[in-house]
Coordinates of C-alpha atoms and ligand atoms in Angstrom, one line a residue:
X1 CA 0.0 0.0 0.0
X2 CA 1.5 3.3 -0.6
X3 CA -0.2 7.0 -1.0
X4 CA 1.1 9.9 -3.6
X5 CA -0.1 13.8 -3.7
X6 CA 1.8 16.5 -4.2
X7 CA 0.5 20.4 -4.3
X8 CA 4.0 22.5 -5.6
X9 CA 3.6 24.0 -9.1
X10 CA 6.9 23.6 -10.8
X11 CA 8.5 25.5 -13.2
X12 CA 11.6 23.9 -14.9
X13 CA 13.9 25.5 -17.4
X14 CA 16.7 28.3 -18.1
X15 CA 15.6 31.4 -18.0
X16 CA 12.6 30.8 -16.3
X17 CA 13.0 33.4 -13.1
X18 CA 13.1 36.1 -15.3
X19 CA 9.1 35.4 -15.0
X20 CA 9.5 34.8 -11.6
X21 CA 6.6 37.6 -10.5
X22 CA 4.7 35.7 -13.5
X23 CA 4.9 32.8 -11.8
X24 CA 4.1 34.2 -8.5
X25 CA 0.7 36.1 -9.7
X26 CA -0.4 33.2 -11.6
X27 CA -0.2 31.0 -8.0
X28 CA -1.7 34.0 -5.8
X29 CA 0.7 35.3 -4.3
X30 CA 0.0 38.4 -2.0
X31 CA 2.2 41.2 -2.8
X32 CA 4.2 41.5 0.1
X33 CA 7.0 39.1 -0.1
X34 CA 9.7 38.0 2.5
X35 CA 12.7 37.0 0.0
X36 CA 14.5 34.7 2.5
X37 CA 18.6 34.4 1.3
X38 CA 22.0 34.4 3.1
X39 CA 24.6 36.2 2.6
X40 CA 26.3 34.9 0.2
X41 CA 23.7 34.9 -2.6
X42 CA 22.9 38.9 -1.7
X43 CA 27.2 39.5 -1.7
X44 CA 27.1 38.0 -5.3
X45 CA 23.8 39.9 -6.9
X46 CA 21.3 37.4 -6.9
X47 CA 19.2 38.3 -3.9
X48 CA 19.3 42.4 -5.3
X49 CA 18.1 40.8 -8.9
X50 CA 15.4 38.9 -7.2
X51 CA 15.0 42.2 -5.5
X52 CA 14.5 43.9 -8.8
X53 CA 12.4 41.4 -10.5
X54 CA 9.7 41.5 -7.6
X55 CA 9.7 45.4 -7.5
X56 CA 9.2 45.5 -11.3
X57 CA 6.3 43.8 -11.4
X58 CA 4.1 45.7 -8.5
X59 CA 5.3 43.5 -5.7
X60 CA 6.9 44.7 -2.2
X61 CA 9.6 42.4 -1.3
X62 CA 12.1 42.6 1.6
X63 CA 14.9 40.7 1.8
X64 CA 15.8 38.5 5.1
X65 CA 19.5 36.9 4.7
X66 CA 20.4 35.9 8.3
X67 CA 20.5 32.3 6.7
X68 CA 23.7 29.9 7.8
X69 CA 24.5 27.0 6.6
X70 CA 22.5 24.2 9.1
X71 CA 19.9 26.9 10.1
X72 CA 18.9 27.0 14.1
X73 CA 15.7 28.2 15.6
X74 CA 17.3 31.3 15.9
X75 CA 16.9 31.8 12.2
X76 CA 13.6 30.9 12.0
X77 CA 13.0 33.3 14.8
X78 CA 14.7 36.1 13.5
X79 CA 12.9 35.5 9.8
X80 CA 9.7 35.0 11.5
X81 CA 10.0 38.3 13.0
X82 CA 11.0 40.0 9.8
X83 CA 8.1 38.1 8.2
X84 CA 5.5 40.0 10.5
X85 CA 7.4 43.2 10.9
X86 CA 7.0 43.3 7.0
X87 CA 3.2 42.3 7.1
X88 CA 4.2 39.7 4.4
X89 CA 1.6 37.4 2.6
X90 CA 4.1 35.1 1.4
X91 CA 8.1 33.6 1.3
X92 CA 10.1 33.7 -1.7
X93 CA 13.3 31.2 -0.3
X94 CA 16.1 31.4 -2.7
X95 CA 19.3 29.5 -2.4
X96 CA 20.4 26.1 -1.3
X97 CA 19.0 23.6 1.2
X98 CA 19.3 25.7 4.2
X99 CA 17.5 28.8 2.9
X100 CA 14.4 26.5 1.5
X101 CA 14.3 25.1 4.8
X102 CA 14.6 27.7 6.7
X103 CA 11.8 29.7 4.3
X104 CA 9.3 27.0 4.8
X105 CA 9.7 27.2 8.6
X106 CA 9.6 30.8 8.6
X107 CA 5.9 30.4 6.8
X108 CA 5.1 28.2 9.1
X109 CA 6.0 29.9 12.1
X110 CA 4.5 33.1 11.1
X111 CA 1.3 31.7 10.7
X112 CA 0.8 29.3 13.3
X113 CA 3.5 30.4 16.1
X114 CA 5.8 28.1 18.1
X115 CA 9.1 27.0 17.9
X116 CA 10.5 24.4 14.9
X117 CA 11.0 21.8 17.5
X118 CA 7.4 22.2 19.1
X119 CA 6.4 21.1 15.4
X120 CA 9.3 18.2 15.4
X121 CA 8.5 16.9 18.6
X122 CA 4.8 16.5 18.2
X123 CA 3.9 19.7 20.7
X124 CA 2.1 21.3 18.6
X125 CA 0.3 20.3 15.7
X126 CA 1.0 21.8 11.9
X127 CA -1.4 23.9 10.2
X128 CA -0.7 25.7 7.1
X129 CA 1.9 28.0 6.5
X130 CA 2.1 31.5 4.3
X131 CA 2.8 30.2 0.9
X132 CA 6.2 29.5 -0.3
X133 CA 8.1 29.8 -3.4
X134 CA 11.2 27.5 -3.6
X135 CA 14.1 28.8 -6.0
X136 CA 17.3 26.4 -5.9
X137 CA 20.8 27.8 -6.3
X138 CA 22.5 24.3 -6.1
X139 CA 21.4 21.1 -7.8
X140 CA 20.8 18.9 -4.5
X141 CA 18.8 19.8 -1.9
X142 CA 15.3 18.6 -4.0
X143 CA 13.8 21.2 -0.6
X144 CA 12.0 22.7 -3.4
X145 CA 9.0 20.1 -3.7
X146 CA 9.8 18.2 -0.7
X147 CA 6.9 18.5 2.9
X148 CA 10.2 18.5 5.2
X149 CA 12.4 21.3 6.7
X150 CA 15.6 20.1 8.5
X151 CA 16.5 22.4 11.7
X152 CA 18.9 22.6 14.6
X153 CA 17.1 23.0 17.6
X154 CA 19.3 25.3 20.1
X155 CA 19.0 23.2 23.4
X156 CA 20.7 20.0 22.1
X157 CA 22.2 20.9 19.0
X158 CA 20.3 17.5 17.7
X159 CA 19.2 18.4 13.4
X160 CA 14.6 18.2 13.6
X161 CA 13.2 17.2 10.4
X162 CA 10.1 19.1 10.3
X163 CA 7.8 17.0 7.7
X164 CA 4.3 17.5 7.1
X165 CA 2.1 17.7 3.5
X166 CA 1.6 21.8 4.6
X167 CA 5.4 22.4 4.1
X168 CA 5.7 21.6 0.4
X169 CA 6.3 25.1 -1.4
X170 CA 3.3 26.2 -3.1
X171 CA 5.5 26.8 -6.1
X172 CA 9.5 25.8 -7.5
X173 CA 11.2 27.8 -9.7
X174 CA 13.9 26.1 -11.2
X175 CA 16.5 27.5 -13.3
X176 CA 19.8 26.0 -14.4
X177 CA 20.8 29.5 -14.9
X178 CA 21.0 29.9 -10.8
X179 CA 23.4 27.5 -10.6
X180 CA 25.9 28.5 -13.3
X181 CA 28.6 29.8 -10.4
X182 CA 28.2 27.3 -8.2
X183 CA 32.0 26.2 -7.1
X184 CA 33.4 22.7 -8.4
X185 CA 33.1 21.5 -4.6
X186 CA 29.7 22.8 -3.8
X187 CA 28.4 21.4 -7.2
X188 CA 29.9 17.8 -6.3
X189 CA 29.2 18.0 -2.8
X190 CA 25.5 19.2 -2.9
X191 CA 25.0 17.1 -6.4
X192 CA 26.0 13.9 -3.8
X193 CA 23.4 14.6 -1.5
X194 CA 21.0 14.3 -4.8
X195 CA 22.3 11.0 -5.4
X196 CA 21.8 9.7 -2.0
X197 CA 18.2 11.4 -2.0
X198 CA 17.3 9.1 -5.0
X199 CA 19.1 6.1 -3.9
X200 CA 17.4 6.3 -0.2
X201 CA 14.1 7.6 -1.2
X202 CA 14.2 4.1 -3.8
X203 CA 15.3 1.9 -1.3
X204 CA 14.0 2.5 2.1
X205 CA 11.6 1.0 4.3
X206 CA 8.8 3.4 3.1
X207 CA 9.7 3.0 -1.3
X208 CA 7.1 2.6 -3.7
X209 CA 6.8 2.9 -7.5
X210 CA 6.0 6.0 -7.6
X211 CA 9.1 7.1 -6.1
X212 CA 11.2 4.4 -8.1
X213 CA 10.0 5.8 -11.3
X214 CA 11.2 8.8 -10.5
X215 CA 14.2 8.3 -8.6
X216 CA 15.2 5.7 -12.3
X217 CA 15.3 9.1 -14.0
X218 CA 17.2 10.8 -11.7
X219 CA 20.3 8.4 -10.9
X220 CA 20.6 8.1 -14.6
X221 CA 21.1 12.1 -14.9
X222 CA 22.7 12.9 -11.6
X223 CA 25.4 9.6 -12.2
X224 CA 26.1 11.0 -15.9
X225 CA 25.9 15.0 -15.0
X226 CA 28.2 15.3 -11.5
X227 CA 31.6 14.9 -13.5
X228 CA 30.9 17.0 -16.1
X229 CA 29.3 19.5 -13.4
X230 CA 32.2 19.1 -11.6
X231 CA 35.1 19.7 -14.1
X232 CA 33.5 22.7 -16.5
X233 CA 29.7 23.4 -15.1
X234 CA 28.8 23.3 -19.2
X235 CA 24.8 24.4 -19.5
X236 CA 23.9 21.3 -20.2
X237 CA 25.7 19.2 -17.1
X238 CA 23.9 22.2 -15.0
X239 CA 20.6 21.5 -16.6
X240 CA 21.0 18.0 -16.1
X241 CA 21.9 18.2 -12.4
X242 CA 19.0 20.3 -11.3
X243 CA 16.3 18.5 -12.9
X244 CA 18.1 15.7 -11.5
X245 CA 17.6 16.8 -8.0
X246 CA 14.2 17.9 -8.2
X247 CA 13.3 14.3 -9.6
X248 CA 15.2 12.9 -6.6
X249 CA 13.7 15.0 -4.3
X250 CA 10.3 14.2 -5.5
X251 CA 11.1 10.8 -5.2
X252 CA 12.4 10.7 -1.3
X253 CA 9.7 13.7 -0.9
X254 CA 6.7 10.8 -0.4
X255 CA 9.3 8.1 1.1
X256 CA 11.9 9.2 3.4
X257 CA 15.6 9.4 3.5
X258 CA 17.5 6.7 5.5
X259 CA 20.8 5.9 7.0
X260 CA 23.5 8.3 5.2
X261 CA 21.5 11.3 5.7
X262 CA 21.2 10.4 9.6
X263 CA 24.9 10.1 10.2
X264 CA 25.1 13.1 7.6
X265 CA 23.3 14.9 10.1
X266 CA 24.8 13.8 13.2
X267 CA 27.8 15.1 12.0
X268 CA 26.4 18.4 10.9
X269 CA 25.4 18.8 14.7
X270 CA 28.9 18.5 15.8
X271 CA 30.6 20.0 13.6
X272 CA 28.7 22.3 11.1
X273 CA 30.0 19.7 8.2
X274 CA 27.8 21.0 5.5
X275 CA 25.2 18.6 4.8
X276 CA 26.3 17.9 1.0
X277 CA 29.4 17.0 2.0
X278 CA 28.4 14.8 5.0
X279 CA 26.5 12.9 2.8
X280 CA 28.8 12.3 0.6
X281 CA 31.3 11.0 3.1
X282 CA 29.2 8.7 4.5
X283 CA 27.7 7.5 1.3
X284 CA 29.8 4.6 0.7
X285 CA 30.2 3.1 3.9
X286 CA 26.3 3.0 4.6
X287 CA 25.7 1.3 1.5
X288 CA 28.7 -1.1 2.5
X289 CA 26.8 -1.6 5.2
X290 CA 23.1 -1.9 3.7
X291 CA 24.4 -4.3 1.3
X292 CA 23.4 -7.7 2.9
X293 CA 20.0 -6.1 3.2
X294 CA 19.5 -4.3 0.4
X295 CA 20.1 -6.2 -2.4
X296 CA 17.2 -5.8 -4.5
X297 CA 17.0 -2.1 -4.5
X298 CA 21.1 -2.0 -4.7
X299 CA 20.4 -4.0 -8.3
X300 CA 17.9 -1.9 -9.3
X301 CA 19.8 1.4 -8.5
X302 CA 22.8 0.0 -10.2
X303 CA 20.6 -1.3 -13.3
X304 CA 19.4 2.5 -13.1
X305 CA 23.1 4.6 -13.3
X306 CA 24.2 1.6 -15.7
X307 CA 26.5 0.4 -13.6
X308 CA 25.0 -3.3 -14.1
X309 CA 22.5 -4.9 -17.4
X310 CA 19.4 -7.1 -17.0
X311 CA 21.7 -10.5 -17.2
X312 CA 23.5 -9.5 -14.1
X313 CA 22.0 -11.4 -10.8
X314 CA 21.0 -9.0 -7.7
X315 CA 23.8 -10.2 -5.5
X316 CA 27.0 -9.6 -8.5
X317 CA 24.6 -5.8 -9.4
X318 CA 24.4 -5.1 -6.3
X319 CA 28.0 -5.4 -5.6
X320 CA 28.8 -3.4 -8.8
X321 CA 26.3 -0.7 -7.3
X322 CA 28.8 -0.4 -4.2
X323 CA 32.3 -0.2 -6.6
X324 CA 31.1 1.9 -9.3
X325 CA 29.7 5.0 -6.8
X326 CA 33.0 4.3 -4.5
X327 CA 34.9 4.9 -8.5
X328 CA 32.5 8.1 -8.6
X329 CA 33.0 9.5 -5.8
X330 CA 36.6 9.8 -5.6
X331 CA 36.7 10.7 -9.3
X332 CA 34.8 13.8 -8.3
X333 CA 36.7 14.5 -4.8
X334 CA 34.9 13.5 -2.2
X335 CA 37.2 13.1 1.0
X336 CA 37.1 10.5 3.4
X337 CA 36.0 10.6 6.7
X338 CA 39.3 11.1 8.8
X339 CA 39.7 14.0 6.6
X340 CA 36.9 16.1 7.9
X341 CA 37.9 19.3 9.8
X342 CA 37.1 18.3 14.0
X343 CA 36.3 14.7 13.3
X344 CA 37.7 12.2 16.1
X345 CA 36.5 8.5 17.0
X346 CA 36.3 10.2 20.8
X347 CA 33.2 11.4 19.2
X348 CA 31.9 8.3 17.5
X349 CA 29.6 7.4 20.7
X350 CA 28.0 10.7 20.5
X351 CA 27.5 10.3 16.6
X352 CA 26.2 7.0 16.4
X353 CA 23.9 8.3 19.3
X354 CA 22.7 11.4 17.5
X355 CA 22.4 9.4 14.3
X356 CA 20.1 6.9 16.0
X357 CA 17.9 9.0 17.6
X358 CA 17.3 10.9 13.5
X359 CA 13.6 10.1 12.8
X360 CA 14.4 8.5 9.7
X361 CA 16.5 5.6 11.2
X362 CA 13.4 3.3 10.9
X363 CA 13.5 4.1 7.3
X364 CA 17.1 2.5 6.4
X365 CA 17.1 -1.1 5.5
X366 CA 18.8 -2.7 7.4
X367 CA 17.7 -2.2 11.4
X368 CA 20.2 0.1 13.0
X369 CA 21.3 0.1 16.4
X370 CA 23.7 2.5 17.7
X371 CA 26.3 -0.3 17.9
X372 CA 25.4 -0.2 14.4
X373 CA 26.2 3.2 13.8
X374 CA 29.1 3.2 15.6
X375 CA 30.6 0.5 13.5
X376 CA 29.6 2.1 10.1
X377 CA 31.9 5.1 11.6
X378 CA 34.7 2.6 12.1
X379 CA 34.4 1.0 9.0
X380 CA 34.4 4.6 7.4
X381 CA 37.4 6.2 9.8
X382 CA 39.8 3.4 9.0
X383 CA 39.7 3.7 5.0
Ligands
FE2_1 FE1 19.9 15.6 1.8

């Protein structure tokens, strides 16, 4: 048995935020906007010619960039505030994971009070937000048409996914063009965390066909596209990329995410490890890990990336799934564990704790325990 809705309007394609305010009338969006950014995007032009876009076209937009990478509640706080001292009727969240997440928080917050991890820890129940528009800067986070925000609550540092149907964006604007600039390790680091949104959302507890058919199309883009990305960020690797993240996030956005992304965020609560790169380091040893487990969706992601044909058995696909991303992922950079800034097996009790305690550990395939967890960091420290 499985269920499938999803509400976000998407628009896919270069060029398309030059119609961004377009977009936004033909959705019903009020006029006053909260643009939520970080720095970043407003030091290199983008949030001014957002800015400029919404002014042109009768809108009043203000911008809120207090966004950090893995956003607290402090964020959300300080956006909500700027959400109501603005009298806004709606988010416009441009950038990366963080500032989608944090923008759909913000809405929520603003509408129906509380704290993020009142919502996260079942104290207060969701109702709907202000409507959001998503607009992705990096080709990863799949935030854009997904119905979960992931924030640090303050108290005990611990990463709360916020997920509920209300939190999908009303509307996704996705333009290659936004991701032209991205740096070579952003692009491979965030275009990772794609991967591993299509391979978990596939091959979790909670997959169904729906999600498979989709995540089949994104695997095959994001496994061609990362190199390219990687090395020369050519239009078309771009284009590729972030149609292959929306795909994988609408795939994992009606499943879950599973044991990558909860040791990926265990050690974004430690150490601020940016939650591309996190995933990317723990990639391979979780799916080392899975493998006894997961053979059948292992086959069928490796069948997908054309790492393995038809005539290939599970057990021999699998097994090529597990070698060819471990080839891919040092082809494109991706460090190893021990080589993360603050990382030390002194910690690995902690991390396997955090990591156990992630909402989504019921979702991997193979049961976890924090023993568990702690040897997957083991595994992964001693390569
Ligand atoms: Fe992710």
């Amino acid at each position: 048995m499985f269920s499938y809705a999803i509400q976000t309007h998407i628009v896919f394609g270069d060029g398309v935020v030059e119609r961004l305010a377009d977009h936004l009338v033909e959705q019903g969006f009020g006029r006053r906007l909260l643009v939520v950014t970080d720095p970043g995007l407003v030091r290199a032009g983008v949030a001014d010619r957002v800015l400029d876009l919404l002014s042109g076209a009768g809108f009043v937009p203000r911008v809120f960039a207090g966004v950090k990478p893995n956003p607290d509640e402090s964020v959300c706080a300080a956006g909500r505030d700027a959400f109501l001292e603005h009298r806004a009727d709606g988010v416009v969240a441009v950038g990366g994971g963080s500032s989608l997440d944090a923008g759909k928080a913000i809405a929520l917050l603003a509408r129906q009070g509380g704290a993020p991890s009142d919502y996260a820890r079942n104290r207060r129940p969701y109702g709907p937000p202000a409507p959001v528009c998503a607009v992705p800067t990096t080709a990863g986070t799949g935030s854009e048409v997904t119905r979960s925000a992931v924030i640090t609550e303050q108290r005990t540092h611990q990463k709360l996914t916020l997920k509920h149907a209300f939190l999908r964006p009303a509307l996704a604007v996705c333009d290659p063009a936004l991701t032209a600039s991205l740096p070579a390790d952003v692009t491979a680091h965030t275009g990772v965390d794609a991967l591993v949104h299509a391979i978990e959302g596939a091959t979790c507890t909670l997959a169904h066909p729906i999600a498979r058919a989709y995540a089949r199309e994104a695997l095959g883009l994001l496994f061609r596209a990362l190199p390219a990305a990687v090395r020369s960020g050519d239009p078309a690797s771009r284009h590729d990329m972030l149609l292959g993240s929306l795909l994988a996030g609408l795939a994992f956005g009606s499943t879950d995410v599973a044991s990558v992304h909860c040791l990926a965020e265990a050690l974004g609560s430690l150490y601020e490890t940016p939650h591309g790169l996190a995933n990317a380091v723990m990639l391979l040893p979780v799916l080392r890990y899975n493998l006894p487990y997961a053979r059948e969706g292992y086959a069928w992601a490796a069948r997908a990336m054309g790492l393995a044909g038809d005539p290939d058995d599970d057990a021999r696909a699998a097994e090529a799934l597990v070698e060819g991303v471990g080839a891919w992922l040092q082809d494109i950079g991706i460090p190893k564990l021990r080589e993360l800034p603050g990382v030390r097996p002194s910690d690995f009790d902690e991390l396997a704790r955090l990591a156990q305690d992630n909402s989504s550990t019921p979702s991997n395939p193979r049961p976890m325990t924090e023993a568990d967890y702690r040897a997957v960091l083991e595994m992964a420290y001693a390569e």
